PDB file of C-alpha atoms in Angstrom:
ATOM      1  CA  UNK S   1       0.000   0.000   0.000  1.00 39.00           C
ATOM      2  CA  UNK S   2       2.761   2.410   0.956  1.00 36.00           C
ATOM      3  CA  UNK S   3       4.733   1.553  -2.184  1.00 41.00           C
ATOM      4  CA  UNK S   4       1.737   2.470  -4.319  1.00 42.00           C
ATOM      5  CA  UNK S   5       1.480   5.809  -2.494  1.00 37.00           C
ATOM      6  CA  UNK S   6       5.085   6.697  -3.237  1.00 36.00           C
ATOM      7  CA  UNK S   7       4.783   5.574  -6.860  1.00 40.00           C
ATOM      8  CA  UNK S   8       1.777   7.859  -7.243  1.00 40.00           C
ATOM      9  CA  UNK S   9       3.664  10.787  -5.735  1.00 38.00           C
ATOM     10  CA  UNK S  10       6.634  10.165  -8.019  1.00 39.00           C
ATOM     11  CA  UNK S  11       4.320  10.006 -11.017  1.00 41.00           C
ATOM     12  CA  UNK S  12       2.653  13.297 -10.076  1.00 39.00           C
ATOM     13  CA  UNK S  13       6.008  15.046  -9.720  1.00 41.00           C
ATOM     14  CA  UNK S  14       7.363  13.457 -12.888  1.00 45.00           C
ATOM     15  CA  UNK S  15       4.493  14.543 -15.134  1.00 43.00           C
ATOM     16  CA  UNK S  16       5.803  18.092 -15.711  1.00 45.00           C
ATOM     17  CA  UNK S  17       9.164  16.682 -16.732  1.00 45.00           C
ATOM     18  CA  UNK S  18       7.638  14.083 -19.019  1.00 44.00           C
ATOM     19  CA  UNK S  19       5.901  16.947 -20.793  1.00 45.00           C
ATOM     20  CA  UNK S  20       9.301  18.546 -21.466  1.00 42.00           C
ATOM     21  CA  UNK S  21       9.954  16.075 -24.261  1.00 42.00           C
ATOM     22  CA  UNK S  22       7.400  17.870 -26.417  1.00 40.00           C
ATOM     23  CA  UNK S  23       9.016  21.295 -25.797  1.00 44.00           C
ATOM     24  CA  UNK S  24      12.715  20.479 -25.569  1.00 43.00           C
ATOM     25  CA  UNK S  25      13.658  23.940 -26.826  1.00 45.00           C
ATOM     26  CA  UNK S  26      12.200  25.484 -23.636  1.00 77.00           C
ATOM     27  CA  UNK S  27      14.092  23.190 -21.278  1.00 89.00           C
ATOM     28  CA  UNK S  28      17.654  22.993 -20.000  1.00 91.00           C
ATOM     29  CA  UNK S  29      19.108  19.500 -19.872  1.00 95.00           C
ATOM     30  CA  UNK S  30      22.375  18.756 -18.064  1.00 94.00           C
ATOM     31  CA  UNK S  31      24.404  15.649 -17.310  1.00 95.00           C
ATOM     32  CA  UNK S  32      26.863  14.820 -14.545  1.00 96.00           C
ATOM     33  CA  UNK S  33      29.765  12.348 -14.564  1.00 96.00           C
ATOM     34  CA  UNK S  34      32.036  11.795 -11.606  1.00 97.00           C
ATOM     35  CA  UNK S  35      33.595   9.712  -8.866  1.00 98.00           C
ATOM     36  CA  UNK S  36      32.716   9.370  -5.190  1.00 98.00           C
ATOM     37  CA  UNK S  37      33.629   7.982  -1.798  1.00 97.00           C
ATOM     38  CA  UNK S  38      30.853   6.863   0.545  1.00 96.00           C
ATOM     39  CA  UNK S  39      32.252   7.023   4.082  1.00 96.00           C
ATOM     40  CA  UNK S  40      30.947   5.394   7.263  1.00 96.00           C
ATOM     41  CA  UNK S  41      33.480   6.683   9.768  1.00 96.00           C
ATOM     42  CA  UNK S  42      32.231   4.631  12.735  1.00 96.00           C
ATOM     43  CA  UNK S  43      33.049   1.459  10.775  1.00 94.00           C
ATOM     44  CA  UNK S  44      36.231   2.925   9.257  1.00 94.00           C
ATOM     45  CA  UNK S  45      34.706   2.195   5.847  1.00 94.00           C
ATOM     46  CA  UNK S  46      35.289   3.818   2.454  1.00 95.00           C
ATOM     47  CA  UNK S  47      33.254   2.727  -0.577  1.00 95.00           C
ATOM     48  CA  UNK S  48      34.519   4.232  -3.817  1.00 96.00           C
ATOM     49  CA  UNK S  49      32.632   4.358  -7.083  1.00 97.00           C
ATOM     50  CA  UNK S  50      31.409   6.340 -10.072  1.00 98.00           C
ATOM     51  CA  UNK S  51      28.130   8.034 -10.862  1.00 98.00           C
ATOM     52  CA  UNK S  52      26.053   9.421 -13.697  1.00 98.00           C
ATOM     53  CA  UNK S  53      23.155  11.844 -13.396  1.00 97.00           C
ATOM     54  CA  UNK S  54      20.687  13.884 -15.406  1.00 97.00           C
ATOM     55  CA  UNK S  55      19.198  17.262 -14.520  1.00 96.00           C
ATOM     56  CA  UNK S  56      16.309  18.992 -16.281  1.00 96.00           C
ATOM     57  CA  UNK S  57      14.817  22.412 -15.538  1.00 96.00           C
ATOM     58  CA  UNK S  58      12.155  24.658 -16.998  1.00 95.00           C
ATOM     59  CA  UNK S  59      10.510  27.974 -16.118  1.00 95.00           C
ATOM     60  CA  UNK S  60       6.827  28.163 -16.989  1.00 94.00           C
ATOM     61  CA  UNK S  61       5.036  31.172 -18.452  1.00 92.00           C
ATOM     62  CA  UNK S  62       3.761  31.938 -14.943  1.00 93.00           C
ATOM     63  CA  UNK S  63       7.388  32.051 -13.655  1.00 93.00           C
ATOM     64  CA  UNK S  64       7.226  28.745 -11.782  1.00 96.00           C
ATOM     65  CA  UNK S  65      10.605  27.027 -11.851  1.00 96.00           C
ATOM     66  CA  UNK S  66      10.498  23.240 -12.246  1.00 97.00           C
ATOM     67  CA  UNK S  67      13.550  21.041 -11.857  1.00 97.00           C
ATOM     68  CA  UNK S  68      14.349  17.369 -11.502  1.00 97.00           C
ATOM     69  CA  UNK S  69      17.550  15.447 -10.875  1.00 97.00           C
ATOM     70  CA  UNK S  70      18.156  11.687 -10.996  1.00 97.00           C
ATOM     71  CA  UNK S  71      21.539  10.170 -10.061  1.00 98.00           C
ATOM     72  CA  UNK S  72      22.704   6.559 -10.281  1.00 98.00           C
ATOM     73  CA  UNK S  73      25.860   5.477  -8.469  1.00 98.00           C
ATOM     74  CA  UNK S  74      27.944   2.349  -8.999  1.00 97.00           C
ATOM     75  CA  UNK S  75      29.979   1.296  -5.967  1.00 95.00           C
ATOM     76  CA  UNK S  76      33.185  -0.708  -5.826  1.00 91.00           C
ATOM     77  CA  UNK S  77      31.838  -2.608  -2.846  1.00 78.00           C
ATOM     78  CA  UNK S  78      34.245  -4.562  -0.631  1.00 74.00           C
ATOM     79  CA  UNK S  79      31.370  -5.848   1.554  1.00 69.00           C
ATOM     80  CA  UNK S  80      32.770  -4.084   4.604  1.00 79.00           C
ATOM     81  CA  UNK S  81      29.356  -3.025   5.885  1.00 89.00           C
ATOM     82  CA  UNK S  82      26.707  -5.287   4.341  1.00 86.00           C
ATOM     83  CA  UNK S  83      27.721  -8.586   2.706  1.00 79.00           C
ATOM     84  CA  UNK S  84      24.429  -8.702   0.781  1.00 85.00           C
ATOM     85  CA  UNK S  85      24.540  -5.144  -0.526  1.00 86.00           C
ATOM     86  CA  UNK S  86      23.842  -4.691  -4.252  1.00 90.00           C
ATOM     87  CA  UNK S  87      26.424  -2.035  -5.229  1.00 93.00           C
ATOM     88  CA  UNK S  88      24.090   0.241  -7.206  1.00 96.00           C
ATOM     89  CA  UNK S  89      22.149   2.998  -5.483  1.00 97.00           C
ATOM     90  CA  UNK S  90      20.015   5.979  -6.419  1.00 97.00           C
ATOM     91  CA  UNK S  91      19.308   9.560  -5.411  1.00 97.00           C
ATOM     92  CA  UNK S  92      16.803  12.003  -6.897  1.00 97.00           C
ATOM     93  CA  UNK S  93      15.039  15.265  -6.170  1.00 97.00           C
ATOM     94  CA  UNK S  94      12.201  17.167  -7.810  1.00 98.00           C
ATOM     95  CA  UNK S  95      11.356  20.793  -7.001  1.00 97.00           C
ATOM     96  CA  UNK S  96       8.696  23.313  -7.996  1.00 98.00           C
ATOM     97  CA  UNK S  97       9.212  26.865  -6.763  1.00 97.00           C
ATOM     98  CA  UNK S  98       7.955  30.373  -7.373  1.00 97.00           C
ATOM     99  CA  UNK S  99       7.924  33.927  -6.074  1.00 96.00           C
ATOM    100  CA  UNK S 100       5.738  34.954  -3.135  1.00 96.00           C
ATOM    101  CA  UNK S 101       7.009  38.485  -2.537  1.00 95.00           C
ATOM    102  CA  UNK S 102       9.976  40.839  -2.771  1.00 92.00           C
ATOM    103  CA  UNK S 103      10.325  42.699   0.510  1.00 93.00           C
ATOM    104  CA  UNK S 104      13.083  44.896  -0.901  1.00 93.00           C
ATOM    105  CA  UNK S 105      15.638  44.891  -3.696  1.00 90.00           C
ATOM    106  CA  UNK S 106      17.611  42.261  -1.830  1.00 93.00           C
ATOM    107  CA  UNK S 107      15.117  40.408   0.409  1.00 96.00           C
ATOM    108  CA  UNK S 108      12.755  37.864  -1.141  1.00 96.00           C
ATOM    109  CA  UNK S 109      10.212  35.226  -0.098  1.00 97.00           C
ATOM    110  CA  UNK S 110       9.644  32.176  -2.324  1.00 97.00           C
ATOM    111  CA  UNK S 111       7.428  29.110  -2.035  1.00 98.00           C
ATOM    112  CA  UNK S 112       8.564  25.602  -2.954  1.00 98.00           C
ATOM    113  CA  UNK S 113       7.511  21.963  -2.973  1.00 98.00           C
ATOM    114  CA  UNK S 114      10.269  19.358  -2.864  1.00 97.00           C
ATOM    115  CA  UNK S 115      10.265  15.597  -3.287  1.00 98.00           C
ATOM    116  CA  UNK S 116      13.526  13.812  -2.351  1.00 97.00           C
ATOM    117  CA  UNK S 117      14.415  10.140  -2.665  1.00 98.00           C
ATOM    118  CA  UNK S 118      17.508   8.153  -1.640  1.00 97.00           C
ATOM    119  CA  UNK S 119      17.730   4.366  -1.633  1.00 96.00           C
ATOM    120  CA  UNK S 120      19.946   1.300  -1.327  1.00 96.00           C
ATOM    121  CA  UNK S 121      23.042   2.966   0.160  1.00 96.00           C
ATOM    122  CA  UNK S 122      25.869   0.860   1.526  1.00 95.00           C
ATOM    123  CA  UNK S 123      25.130   2.447   4.949  1.00 96.00           C
ATOM    124  CA  UNK S 124      21.845   0.456   5.074  1.00 95.00           C
ATOM    125  CA  UNK S 125      19.396   3.169   4.009  1.00 96.00           C
ATOM    126  CA  UNK S 126      16.844   1.122   2.078  1.00 96.00           C
ATOM    127  CA  UNK S 127      14.490   4.044   1.330  1.00 97.00           C
ATOM    128  CA  UNK S 128      14.565   7.679   2.424  1.00 98.00           C
ATOM    129  CA  UNK S 129      11.760   9.825   1.027  1.00 98.00           C
ATOM    130  CA  UNK S 130      10.451  13.285   1.835  1.00 98.00           C
ATOM    131  CA  UNK S 131       7.620  15.358   0.417  1.00 98.00           C
ATOM    132  CA  UNK S 132       7.944  18.868   1.892  1.00 98.00           C
ATOM    133  CA  UNK S 133       6.237  22.119   0.839  1.00 98.00           C
ATOM    134  CA  UNK S 134       7.546  25.282   2.420  1.00 98.00           C
ATOM    135  CA  UNK S 135       8.795  28.861   2.164  1.00 98.00           C
ATOM    136  CA  UNK S 136      12.247  30.289   1.565  1.00 98.00           C
ATOM    137  CA  UNK S 137      13.292  33.694   2.938  1.00 97.00           C
ATOM    138  CA  UNK S 138      16.577  35.005   1.628  1.00 97.00           C
ATOM    139  CA  UNK S 139      18.931  37.949   1.222  1.00 95.00           C
ATOM    140  CA  UNK S 140      20.492  38.235  -2.232  1.00 93.00           C
ATOM    141  CA  UNK S 141      23.609  40.343  -2.557  1.00 89.00           C
ATOM    142  CA  UNK S 142      25.822  40.405  -5.638  1.00 82.00           C
ATOM    143  CA  UNK S 143      28.593  38.586  -3.778  1.00 89.00           C
ATOM    144  CA  UNK S 144      26.545  36.215  -1.612  1.00 92.00           C
ATOM    145  CA  UNK S 145      23.127  34.793  -0.815  1.00 96.00           C
ATOM    146  CA  UNK S 146      21.977  33.792   2.675  1.00 97.00           C
ATOM    147  CA  UNK S 147      18.613  32.435   3.697  1.00 97.00           C
ATOM    148  CA  UNK S 148      16.435  30.036   5.628  1.00 98.00           C
ATOM    149  CA  UNK S 149      13.898  27.445   4.454  1.00 97.00           C
ATOM    150  CA  UNK S 150      10.991  26.253   6.603  1.00 98.00           C
ATOM    151  CA  UNK S 151       8.834  23.328   5.490  1.00 98.00           C
ATOM    152  CA  UNK S 152       6.382  20.716   6.757  1.00 98.00           C
ATOM    153  CA  UNK S 153       5.299  17.469   5.176  1.00 98.00           C
ATOM    154  CA  UNK S 154       5.937  13.759   4.883  1.00 98.00           C
ATOM    155  CA  UNK S 155       9.034  11.829   6.038  1.00 98.00           C
ATOM    156  CA  UNK S 156       9.862   8.153   5.583  1.00 98.00           C
ATOM    157  CA  UNK S 157      13.011   6.189   6.392  1.00 97.00           C
ATOM    158  CA  UNK S 158      13.361   2.429   6.015  1.00 96.00           C
ATOM    159  CA  UNK S 159      16.474   0.585   7.206  1.00 95.00           C
ATOM    160  CA  UNK S 160      17.712  -2.342   5.116  1.00 94.00           C
ATOM    161  CA  UNK S 161      17.231  -5.605   7.049  1.00 92.00           C
ATOM    162  CA  UNK S 162      20.596  -7.302   6.353  1.00 92.00           C
ATOM    163  CA  UNK S 163      22.702  -5.718   9.115  1.00 92.00           C
ATOM    164  CA  UNK S 164      19.843  -5.502  11.706  1.00 92.00           C
ATOM    165  CA  UNK S 165      19.133  -9.224  11.169  1.00 89.00           C
ATOM    166  CA  UNK S 166      22.721 -10.010  12.127  1.00 86.00           C
ATOM    167  CA  UNK S 167      22.206  -7.996  15.318  1.00 87.00           C
ATOM    168  CA  UNK S 168      19.057  -9.893  16.353  1.00 84.00           C
ATOM    169  CA  UNK S 169      16.366  -7.665  14.832  1.00 85.00           C
ATOM    170  CA  UNK S 170      13.515  -9.020  12.698  1.00 79.00           C
ATOM    171  CA  UNK S 171      12.070  -7.590   9.509  1.00 77.00           C
ATOM    172  CA  UNK S 172       9.366  -5.705  11.406  1.00 78.00           C
ATOM    173  CA  UNK S 173       9.946  -2.255  12.837  1.00 80.00           C
ATOM    174  CA  UNK S 174      12.433  -1.143  10.196  1.00 92.00           C
ATOM    175  CA  UNK S 175      10.242   1.706   8.903  1.00 93.00           C
ATOM    176  CA  UNK S 176       9.525   5.114  10.352  1.00 94.00           C
ATOM    177  CA  UNK S 177       6.740   6.994   8.533  1.00 96.00           C
ATOM    178  CA  UNK S 178       5.649  10.305  10.032  1.00 96.00           C
ATOM    179  CA  UNK S 179       4.779  13.931   9.479  1.00 97.00           C
ATOM    180  CA  UNK S 180       7.727  16.240   9.960  1.00 98.00           C
ATOM    181  CA  UNK S 181       8.890  19.837  10.004  1.00 98.00           C
ATOM    182  CA  UNK S 182      12.231  21.020   8.707  1.00 98.00           C
ATOM    183  CA  UNK S 183      14.428  24.115   8.926  1.00 98.00           C
ATOM    184  CA  UNK S 184      17.416  24.746   6.670  1.00 98.00           C
ATOM    185  CA  UNK S 185      19.925  27.594   6.781  1.00 98.00           C
ATOM    186  CA  UNK S 186      22.145  28.161   3.764  1.00 98.00           C
ATOM    187  CA  UNK S 187      24.578  30.492   2.093  1.00 97.00           C
ATOM    188  CA  UNK S 188      26.289  30.790  -1.278  1.00 96.00           C
ATOM    189  CA  UNK S 189      29.401  32.950  -1.560  1.00 96.00           C
ATOM    190  CA  UNK S 190      31.304  34.035  -4.658  1.00 94.00           C
ATOM    191  CA  UNK S 191      34.956  33.191  -4.071  1.00 91.00           C
ATOM    192  CA  UNK S 192      36.262  34.363  -7.438  1.00 84.00           C
ATOM    193  CA  UNK S 193      35.191  35.340 -10.910  1.00 83.00           C
ATOM    194  CA  UNK S 194      34.342  31.740 -11.847  1.00 87.00           C
ATOM    195  CA  UNK S 195      33.814  29.995  -8.512  1.00 94.00           C
ATOM    196  CA  UNK S 196      31.377  29.861  -5.611  1.00 95.00           C
ATOM    197  CA  UNK S 197      31.028  28.049  -2.305  1.00 97.00           C
ATOM    198  CA  UNK S 198      27.687  26.784  -0.951  1.00 98.00           C
ATOM    199  CA  UNK S 199      27.089  25.662   2.632  1.00 98.00           C
ATOM    200  CA  UNK S 200      23.845  24.457   4.232  1.00 98.00           C
ATOM    201  CA  UNK S 201      22.604  22.784   7.414  1.00 98.00           C
ATOM    202  CA  UNK S 202      19.172  21.195   7.773  1.00 98.00           C
ATOM    203  CA  UNK S 203      17.215  19.256  10.391  1.00 98.00           C
ATOM    204  CA  UNK S 204      13.978  17.254  10.212  1.00 98.00           C
ATOM    205  CA  UNK S 205      11.863  16.936  13.381  1.00 97.00           C
ATOM    206  CA  UNK S 206       8.632  15.053  14.086  1.00 95.00           C
ATOM    207  CA  UNK S 207       7.536  17.188  17.039  1.00 91.00           C
ATOM    208  CA  UNK S 208       8.877  14.760  19.639  1.00 88.00           C
ATOM    209  CA  UNK S 209      12.472  14.336  18.564  1.00 93.00           C
ATOM    210  CA  UNK S 210      14.824  15.023  15.686  1.00 97.00           C
ATOM    211  CA  UNK S 211      14.776  12.586  12.771  1.00 97.00           C
ATOM    212  CA  UNK S 212      17.723  13.567  10.619  1.00 98.00           C
ATOM    213  CA  UNK S 213      20.441  16.202  10.263  1.00 98.00           C
ATOM    214  CA  UNK S 214      22.203  16.993   6.994  1.00 98.00           C
ATOM    215  CA  UNK S 215      25.198  19.246   6.324  1.00 98.00           C
ATOM    216  CA  UNK S 216      26.327  20.043   2.775  1.00 98.00           C
ATOM    217  CA  UNK S 217      29.288  21.956   1.395  1.00 98.00           C
ATOM    218  CA  UNK S 218      29.874  22.374  -2.355  1.00 98.00           C
ATOM    219  CA  UNK S 219      32.583  24.163  -4.307  1.00 97.00           C
ATOM    220  CA  UNK S 220      31.710  24.935  -7.932  1.00 96.00           C
ATOM    221  CA  UNK S 221      34.098  26.165 -10.592  1.00 94.00           C
ATOM    222  CA  UNK S 222      33.042  27.354 -14.039  1.00 89.00           C
ATOM    223  CA  UNK S 223      35.588  25.581 -16.249  1.00 81.00           C
ATOM    224  CA  UNK S 224      34.598  27.154 -19.565  1.00 73.00           C
ATOM    225  CA  UNK S 225      38.233  27.970 -20.399  1.00 69.00           C
ATOM    226  CA  UNK S 226      39.400  24.426 -19.761  1.00 66.00           C
ATOM    227  CA  UNK S 227      36.510  22.643 -21.446  1.00 65.00           C
ATOM    228  CA  UNK S 228      35.956  24.898 -24.463  1.00 66.00           C
ATOM    229  CA  UNK S 229      35.770  22.870 -27.666  1.00 62.00           C
ATOM    230  CA  UNK S 230      35.280  19.566 -25.814  1.00 63.00           C
ATOM    231  CA  UNK S 231      32.212  17.414 -25.263  1.00 61.00           C
ATOM    232  CA  UNK S 232      31.963  19.024 -21.803  1.00 63.00           C
ATOM    233  CA  UNK S 233      31.883  22.605 -23.142  1.00 69.00           C
ATOM    234  CA  UNK S 234      29.936  24.884 -20.829  1.00 70.00           C
ATOM    235  CA  UNK S 235      30.590  22.549 -17.928  1.00 84.00           C
ATOM    236  CA  UNK S 236      31.136  23.071 -14.219  1.00 91.00           C
ATOM    237  CA  UNK S 237      33.627  21.280 -12.004  1.00 94.00           C
ATOM    238  CA  UNK S 238      32.030  20.463  -8.645  1.00 97.00           C
ATOM    239  CA  UNK S 239      33.372  19.067  -5.389  1.00 97.00           C
ATOM    240  CA  UNK S 240      30.816  18.463  -2.648  1.00 97.00           C
ATOM    241  CA  UNK S 241      30.511  16.797   0.743  1.00 98.00           C
ATOM    242  CA  UNK S 242      27.181  15.668   2.220  1.00 98.00           C
ATOM    243  CA  UNK S 243      27.168  14.468   5.841  1.00 98.00           C
ATOM    244  CA  UNK S 244      23.971  12.914   7.217  1.00 98.00           C
ATOM    245  CA  UNK S 245      23.099  11.931  10.785  1.00 98.00           C
ATOM    246  CA  UNK S 246      20.156   9.613  11.554  1.00 97.00           C
ATOM    247  CA  UNK S 247      18.218   9.232  14.795  1.00 96.00           C
ATOM    248  CA  UNK S 248      17.867   5.440  15.188  1.00 93.00           C
ATOM    249  CA  UNK S 249      15.854   5.535  18.435  1.00 90.00           C
ATOM    250  CA  UNK S 250      12.486   5.016  16.657  1.00 88.00           C
ATOM    251  CA  UNK S 251      13.745   1.641  15.381  1.00 87.00           C
ATOM    252  CA  UNK S 252      14.988   0.229  18.699  1.00 80.00           C
ATOM    253  CA  UNK S 253      12.511  -2.274  20.156  1.00 72.00           C
ATOM    254  CA  UNK S 254      14.600  -3.377  23.128  1.00 73.00           C
ATOM    255  CA  UNK S 255      15.205  -1.707  26.487  1.00 74.00           C
ATOM    256  CA  UNK S 256      18.557   0.051  26.438  1.00 76.00           C
ATOM    257  CA  UNK S 257      19.365  -1.203  29.943  1.00 75.00           C
ATOM    258  CA  UNK S 258      19.238  -4.791  28.664  1.00 78.00           C
ATOM    259  CA  UNK S 259      22.775  -6.216  28.918  1.00 78.00           C
ATOM    260  CA  UNK S 260      22.314  -7.762  25.454  1.00 79.00           C
ATOM    261  CA  UNK S 261      21.101  -4.510  23.897  1.00 83.00           C
ATOM    262  CA  UNK S 262      22.495  -3.570  20.503  1.00 86.00           C
ATOM    263  CA  UNK S 263      21.273  -0.635  18.389  1.00 88.00           C
ATOM    264  CA  UNK S 264      19.712  -1.573  15.083  1.00 91.00           C
ATOM    265  CA  UNK S 265      22.883  -0.440  13.255  1.00 94.00           C
ATOM    266  CA  UNK S 266      26.464  -0.081  14.511  1.00 94.00           C
ATOM    267  CA  UNK S 267      26.610   3.413  12.970  1.00 96.00           C
ATOM    268  CA  UNK S 268      24.229   6.377  12.793  1.00 96.00           C
ATOM    269  CA  UNK S 269      25.780   8.648  10.144  1.00 97.00           C
ATOM    270  CA  UNK S 270      27.393   8.605   6.725  1.00 98.00           C
ATOM    271  CA  UNK S 271      29.340  11.017   4.530  1.00 98.00           C
ATOM    272  CA  UNK S 272      29.126  11.203   0.750  1.00 98.00           C
ATOM    273  CA  UNK S 273      32.045  12.888  -1.052  1.00 98.00           C
ATOM    274  CA  UNK S 274      31.876  13.592  -4.797  1.00 98.00           C
ATOM    275  CA  UNK S 275      33.937  15.193  -7.539  1.00 98.00           C
ATOM    276  CA  UNK S 276      32.193  15.535 -10.884  1.00 97.00           C
ATOM    277  CA  UNK S 277      31.699  17.538 -14.055  1.00 94.00           C
ATOM    278  CA  UNK S 278      28.260  19.056 -14.738  1.00 93.00           C
ATOM    279  CA  UNK S 279      27.709  20.002 -18.372  1.00 90.00           C
ATOM    280  CA  UNK S 280      24.812  20.948 -20.690  1.00 89.00           C
ATOM    281  CA  UNK S 281      23.331  18.532 -23.190  1.00 88.00           C
ATOM    282  CA  UNK S 282      22.709  20.027 -26.619  1.00 73.00           C
ATOM    283  CA  UNK S 283      19.949  17.986 -28.188  1.00 60.00           C
TER     284      UNK S 283
END
């Protein structure tokens, strides 16, 4: 039942992008190619690999910005964390956003609806999905942008059963589905004529306790001089780090004072490091 709900949500959010194929001239298509390291520090684990992604964006006649990104990653998996892990995993996000008001030349308020999906990571995230509408209040200067996002909506995290089974947990109780609120603070700073640095911190909370924290830092360099005349012409060189912390308390079904107690996973965070080229596709 839940799977059908998510499939329906994905279909709804995908429809605008499926329509792009009939108006390709009005849409920007981009592709990413790169390498990564998926780190679980508490297990002293590094999982290297390569990834490919596609990004599509479009601004409607009513000035609503639509964008969608789908990434597929191929791990060189040494089975350090999960001996049954299939070394292919996925990450995607879809966003619709538009203007609510301009409070001044520099201060703005936007609305947005975001749908995020992450699944099958080597750190035992089977499915992580969020559907969050909200508002974004920001200050836009020529040299930097700072702001805060506030959103409420739907949060779902399912833990893969392979590692928990080895620690005495059954298949039940591996899902946490709840309503949630989220606050994100962010900034983007120009650090040169062709480069910028983005930093953000975000937390999701269900009203009783925190669910997840995420910290992201990305350095982007416009490599038009280096890539001119190549297949990657117009491309960007990007290095980013995404660190995620998970609250595993909702999944524990044993008293913590039990001498045989073990948490559902032997780690509660992961770090994803990427270096990639992001370039336009000229259809």
